[in-house]
Short mmCIF file of C-alpha atoms in Angstrom, two decimals:
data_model
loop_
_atom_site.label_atom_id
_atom_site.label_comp_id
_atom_site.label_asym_id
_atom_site.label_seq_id
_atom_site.Cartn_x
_atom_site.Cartn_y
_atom_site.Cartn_z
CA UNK A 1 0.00 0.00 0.00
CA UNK A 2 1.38 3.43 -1.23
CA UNK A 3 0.82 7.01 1.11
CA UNK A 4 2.15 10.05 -1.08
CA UNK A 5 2.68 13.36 0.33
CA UNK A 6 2.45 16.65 -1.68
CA UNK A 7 4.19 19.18 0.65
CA UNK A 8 4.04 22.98 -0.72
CA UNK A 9 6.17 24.61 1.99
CA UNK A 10 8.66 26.80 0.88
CA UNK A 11 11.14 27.35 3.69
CA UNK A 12 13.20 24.71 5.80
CA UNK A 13 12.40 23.58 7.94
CA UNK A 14 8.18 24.80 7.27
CA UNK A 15 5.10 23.91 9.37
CA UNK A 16 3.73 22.87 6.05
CA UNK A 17 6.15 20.14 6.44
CA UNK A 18 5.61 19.37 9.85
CA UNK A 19 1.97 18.98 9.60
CA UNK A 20 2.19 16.85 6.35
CA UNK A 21 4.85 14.64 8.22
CA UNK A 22 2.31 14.33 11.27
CA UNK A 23 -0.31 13.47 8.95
CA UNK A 24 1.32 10.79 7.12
CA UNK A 25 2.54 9.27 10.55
CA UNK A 26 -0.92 8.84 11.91
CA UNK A 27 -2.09 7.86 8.77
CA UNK A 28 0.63 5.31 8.25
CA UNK A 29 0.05 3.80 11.70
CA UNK A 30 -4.07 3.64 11.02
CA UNK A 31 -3.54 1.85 7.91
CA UNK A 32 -1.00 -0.70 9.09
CA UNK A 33 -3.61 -1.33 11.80
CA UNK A 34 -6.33 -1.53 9.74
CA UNK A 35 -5.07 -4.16 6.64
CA UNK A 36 -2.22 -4.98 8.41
CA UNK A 37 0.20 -4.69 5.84
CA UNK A 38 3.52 -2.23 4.90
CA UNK A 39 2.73 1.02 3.68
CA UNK A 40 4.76 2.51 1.55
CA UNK A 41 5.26 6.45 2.33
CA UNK A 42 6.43 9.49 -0.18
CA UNK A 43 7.12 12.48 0.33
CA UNK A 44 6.97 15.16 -2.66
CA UNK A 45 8.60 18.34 -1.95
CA UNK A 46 7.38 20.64 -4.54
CA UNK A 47 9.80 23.66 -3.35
CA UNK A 48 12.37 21.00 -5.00
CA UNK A 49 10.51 20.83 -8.50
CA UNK A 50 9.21 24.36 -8.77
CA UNK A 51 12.14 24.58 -11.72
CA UNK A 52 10.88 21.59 -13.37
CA UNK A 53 7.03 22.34 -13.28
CA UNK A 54 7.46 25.86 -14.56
CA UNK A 55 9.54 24.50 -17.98
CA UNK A 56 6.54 21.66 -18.30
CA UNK A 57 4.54 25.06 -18.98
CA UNK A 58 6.60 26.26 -21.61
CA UNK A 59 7.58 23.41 -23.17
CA UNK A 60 5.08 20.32 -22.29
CA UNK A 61 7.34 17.67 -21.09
CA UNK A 62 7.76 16.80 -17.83
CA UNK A 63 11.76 16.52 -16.36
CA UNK A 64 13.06 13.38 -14.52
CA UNK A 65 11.99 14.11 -11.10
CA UNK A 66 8.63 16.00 -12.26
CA UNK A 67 8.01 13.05 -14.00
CA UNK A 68 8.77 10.83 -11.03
CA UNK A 69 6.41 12.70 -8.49
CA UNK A 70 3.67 12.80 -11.39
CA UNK A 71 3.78 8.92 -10.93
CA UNK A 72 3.62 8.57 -7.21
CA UNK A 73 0.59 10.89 -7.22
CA UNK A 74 -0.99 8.90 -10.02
CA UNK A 75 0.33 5.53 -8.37
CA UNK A 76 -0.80 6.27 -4.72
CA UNK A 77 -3.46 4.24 -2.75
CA UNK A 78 -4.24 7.48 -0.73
CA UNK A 79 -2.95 11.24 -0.83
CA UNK A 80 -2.40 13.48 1.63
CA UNK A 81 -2.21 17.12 0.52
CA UNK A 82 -0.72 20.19 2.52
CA UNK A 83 -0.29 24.12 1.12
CA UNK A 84 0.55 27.66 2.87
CA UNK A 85 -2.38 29.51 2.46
CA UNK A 86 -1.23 32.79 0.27
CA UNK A 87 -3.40 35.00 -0.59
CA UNK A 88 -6.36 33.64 1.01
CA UNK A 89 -6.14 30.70 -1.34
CA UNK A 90 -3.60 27.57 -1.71
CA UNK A 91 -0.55 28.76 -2.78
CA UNK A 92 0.54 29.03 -6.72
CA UNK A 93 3.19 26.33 -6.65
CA UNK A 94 1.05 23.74 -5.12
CA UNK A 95 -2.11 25.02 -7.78
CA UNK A 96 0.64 24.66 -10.34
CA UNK A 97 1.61 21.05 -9.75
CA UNK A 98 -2.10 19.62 -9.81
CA UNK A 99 -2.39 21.92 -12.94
CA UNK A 100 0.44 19.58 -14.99
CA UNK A 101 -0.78 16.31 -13.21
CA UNK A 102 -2.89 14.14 -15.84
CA UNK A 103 -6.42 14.93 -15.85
CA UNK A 104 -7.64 11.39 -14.54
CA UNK A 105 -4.84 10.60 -12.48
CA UNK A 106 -6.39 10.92 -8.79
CA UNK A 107 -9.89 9.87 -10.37
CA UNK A 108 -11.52 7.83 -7.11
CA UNK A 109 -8.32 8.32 -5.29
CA UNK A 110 -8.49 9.49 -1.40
CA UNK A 111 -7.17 12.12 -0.58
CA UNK A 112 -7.00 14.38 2.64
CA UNK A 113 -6.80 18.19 2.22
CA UNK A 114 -4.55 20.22 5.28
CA UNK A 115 -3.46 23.80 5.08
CA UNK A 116 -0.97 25.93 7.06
CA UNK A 117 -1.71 29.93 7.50
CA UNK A 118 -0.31 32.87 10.24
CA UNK A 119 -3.89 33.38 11.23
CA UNK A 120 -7.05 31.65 12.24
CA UNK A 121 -8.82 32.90 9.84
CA UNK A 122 -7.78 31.61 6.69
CA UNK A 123 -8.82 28.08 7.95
CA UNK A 124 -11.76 28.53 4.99
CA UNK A 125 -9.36 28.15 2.87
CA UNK A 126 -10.32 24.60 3.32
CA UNK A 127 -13.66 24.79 1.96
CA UNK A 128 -13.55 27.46 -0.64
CA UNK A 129 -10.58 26.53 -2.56
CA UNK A 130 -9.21 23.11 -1.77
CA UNK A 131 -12.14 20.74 -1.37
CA UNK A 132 -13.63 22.48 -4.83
CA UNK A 133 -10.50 21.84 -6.46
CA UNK A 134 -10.01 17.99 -5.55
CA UNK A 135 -13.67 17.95 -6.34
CA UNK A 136 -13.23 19.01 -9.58
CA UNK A 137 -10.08 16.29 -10.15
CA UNK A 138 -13.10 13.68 -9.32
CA UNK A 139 -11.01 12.51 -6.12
CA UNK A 140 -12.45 11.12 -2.85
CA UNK A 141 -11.69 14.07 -0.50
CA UNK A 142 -11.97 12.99 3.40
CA UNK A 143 -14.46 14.55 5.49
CA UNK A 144 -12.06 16.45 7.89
CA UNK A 145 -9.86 18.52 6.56
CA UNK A 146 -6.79 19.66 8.97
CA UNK A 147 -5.98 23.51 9.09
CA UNK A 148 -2.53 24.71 11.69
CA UNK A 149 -2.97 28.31 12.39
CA UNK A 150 0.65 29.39 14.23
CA UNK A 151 -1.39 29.33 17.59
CA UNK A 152 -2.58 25.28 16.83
CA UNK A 153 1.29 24.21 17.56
CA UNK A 154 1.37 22.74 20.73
CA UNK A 155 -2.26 23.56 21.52
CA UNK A 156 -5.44 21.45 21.95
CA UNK A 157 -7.65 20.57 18.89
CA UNK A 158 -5.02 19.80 16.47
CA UNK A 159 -4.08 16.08 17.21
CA UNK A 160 -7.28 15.22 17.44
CA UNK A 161 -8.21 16.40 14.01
CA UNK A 162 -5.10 15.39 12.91
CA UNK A 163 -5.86 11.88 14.35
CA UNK A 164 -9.38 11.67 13.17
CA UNK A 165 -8.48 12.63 9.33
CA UNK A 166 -5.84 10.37 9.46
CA UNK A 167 -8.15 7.35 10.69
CA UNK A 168 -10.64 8.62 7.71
CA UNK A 169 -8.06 8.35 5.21
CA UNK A 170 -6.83 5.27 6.07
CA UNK A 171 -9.92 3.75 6.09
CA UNK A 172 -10.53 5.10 2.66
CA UNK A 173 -7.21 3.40 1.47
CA UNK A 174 -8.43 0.30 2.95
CA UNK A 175 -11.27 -0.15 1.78
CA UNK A 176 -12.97 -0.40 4.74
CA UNK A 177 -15.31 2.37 4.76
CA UNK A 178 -16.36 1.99 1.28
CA UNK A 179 -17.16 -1.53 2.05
CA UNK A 180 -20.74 -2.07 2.31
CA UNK A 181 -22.07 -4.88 5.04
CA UNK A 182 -22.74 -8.34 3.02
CA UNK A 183 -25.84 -8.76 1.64
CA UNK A 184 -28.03 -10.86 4.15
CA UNK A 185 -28.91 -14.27 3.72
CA UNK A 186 -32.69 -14.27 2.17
CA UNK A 187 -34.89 -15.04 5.42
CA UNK A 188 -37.82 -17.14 5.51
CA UNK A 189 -41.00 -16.88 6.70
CA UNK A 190 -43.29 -19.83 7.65
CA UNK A 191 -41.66 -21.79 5.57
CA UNK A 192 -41.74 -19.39 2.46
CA UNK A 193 -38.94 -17.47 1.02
CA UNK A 194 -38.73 -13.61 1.38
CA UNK A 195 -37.44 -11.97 -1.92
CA UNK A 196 -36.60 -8.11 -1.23
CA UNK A 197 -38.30 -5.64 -3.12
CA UNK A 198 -35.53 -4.45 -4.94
CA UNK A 199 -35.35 -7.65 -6.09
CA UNK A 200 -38.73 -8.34 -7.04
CA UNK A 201 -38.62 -4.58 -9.58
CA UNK A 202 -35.11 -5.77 -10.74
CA UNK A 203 -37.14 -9.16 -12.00
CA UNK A 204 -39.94 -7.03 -13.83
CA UNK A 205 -37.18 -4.98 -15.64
CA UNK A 206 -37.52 -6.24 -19.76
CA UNK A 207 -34.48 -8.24 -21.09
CA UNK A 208 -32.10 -6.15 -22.67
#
């Protein structure tokens, strides 16, 4: 099982950073509980590639490492996502990246959104920019999305978001929340079988 990280922090060391790392830790440790089995983690720095992605504008090819990331996104069981919020919006180098991935490449893939911002209240940023965007690339988003103001570090509220959009992503890459409960065993009734009604209307349908 494959975990890929798209980090969009600039400086080093960045809180982007940190929070993707403590995201794909707690994811990492969910999954391997869940399906017990190895997962696989990646980290894509795109402050390392910014080079790369701006010549794929000008000239349409990917270079070696673009290329390489491209395929870990594509490749990926789940994603994790992080950006600095510039702007009130997720920051040009990260919007660039998704902009040269393949169109269909995180089609059905899960993915969990996270931001990093100076202030409180760019935590929207969540809703109005990234979930619409992921949206639009037809991936699974997660239901919690994580958001670290400056004041989150070290306070209360962010490992336990951090710990419950882990757990949803994991189950996502595990299949076990899409799994639906197995189809129960057709029950009798004094001594007759009982056929459910969807059933029943899928026998009327015509042949064909």
């Amino acid at each position: 099982m494959k975990l890929v990280v798209v980090s969009a922090g600039l400086s080093v060391p960045s809180s982007t950073r940190l929070l993707a790392d403590r995201l794909a830790a707690e994811t990492e440790a969910k999954a391997k509980a869940q399906a017990r089995a190895d997962v696989e983690v990646e980290v894509v720095e795109l402050r390392d590639l910014a080079v790369e992605i701006a010549h794929n504008f000008t000239n349409g090819f990917p270079g070696r490492k673009l290329a390489g990331a491209l395929d870990a996104v594509a490749g990926a069981d789940g994603l994790i996502v992080v950006t600095p919020v510039f702007s009130a919006s997720y920051s040009g180098l990260f919007k660039s990246f998704f902009d040269v991935l393949d169109q269909d490449a995180l089609t059905g893939k899960p993915v969990l959104i996270a931001a990093t911002g100076g202030s409180a209240r760019h935590s929207l940023v969540l809703e109005h920019a990234l979930r619409p965007l992921f949206a639009y690339l037809r991936a699974v988003v997660v239901p919690t999305a994580v958001y670290a103001a400056s004041e989150d570090w070290g306070a209360e509220g962010l490992p336990e978001r951090v710990e419950r959009a882990a757990g949803e992503l994991a189950a996502l890459m595990t299949g076990l929340s899409a799994a639906r409960p197995a189809a129960p065993a057709k029950a009798e009734a004094g001594g007759f079988e009982v056929i459910p009604f969807a059933e029943q209307l899928a026998a009327l349908r015509p042949a064909g």
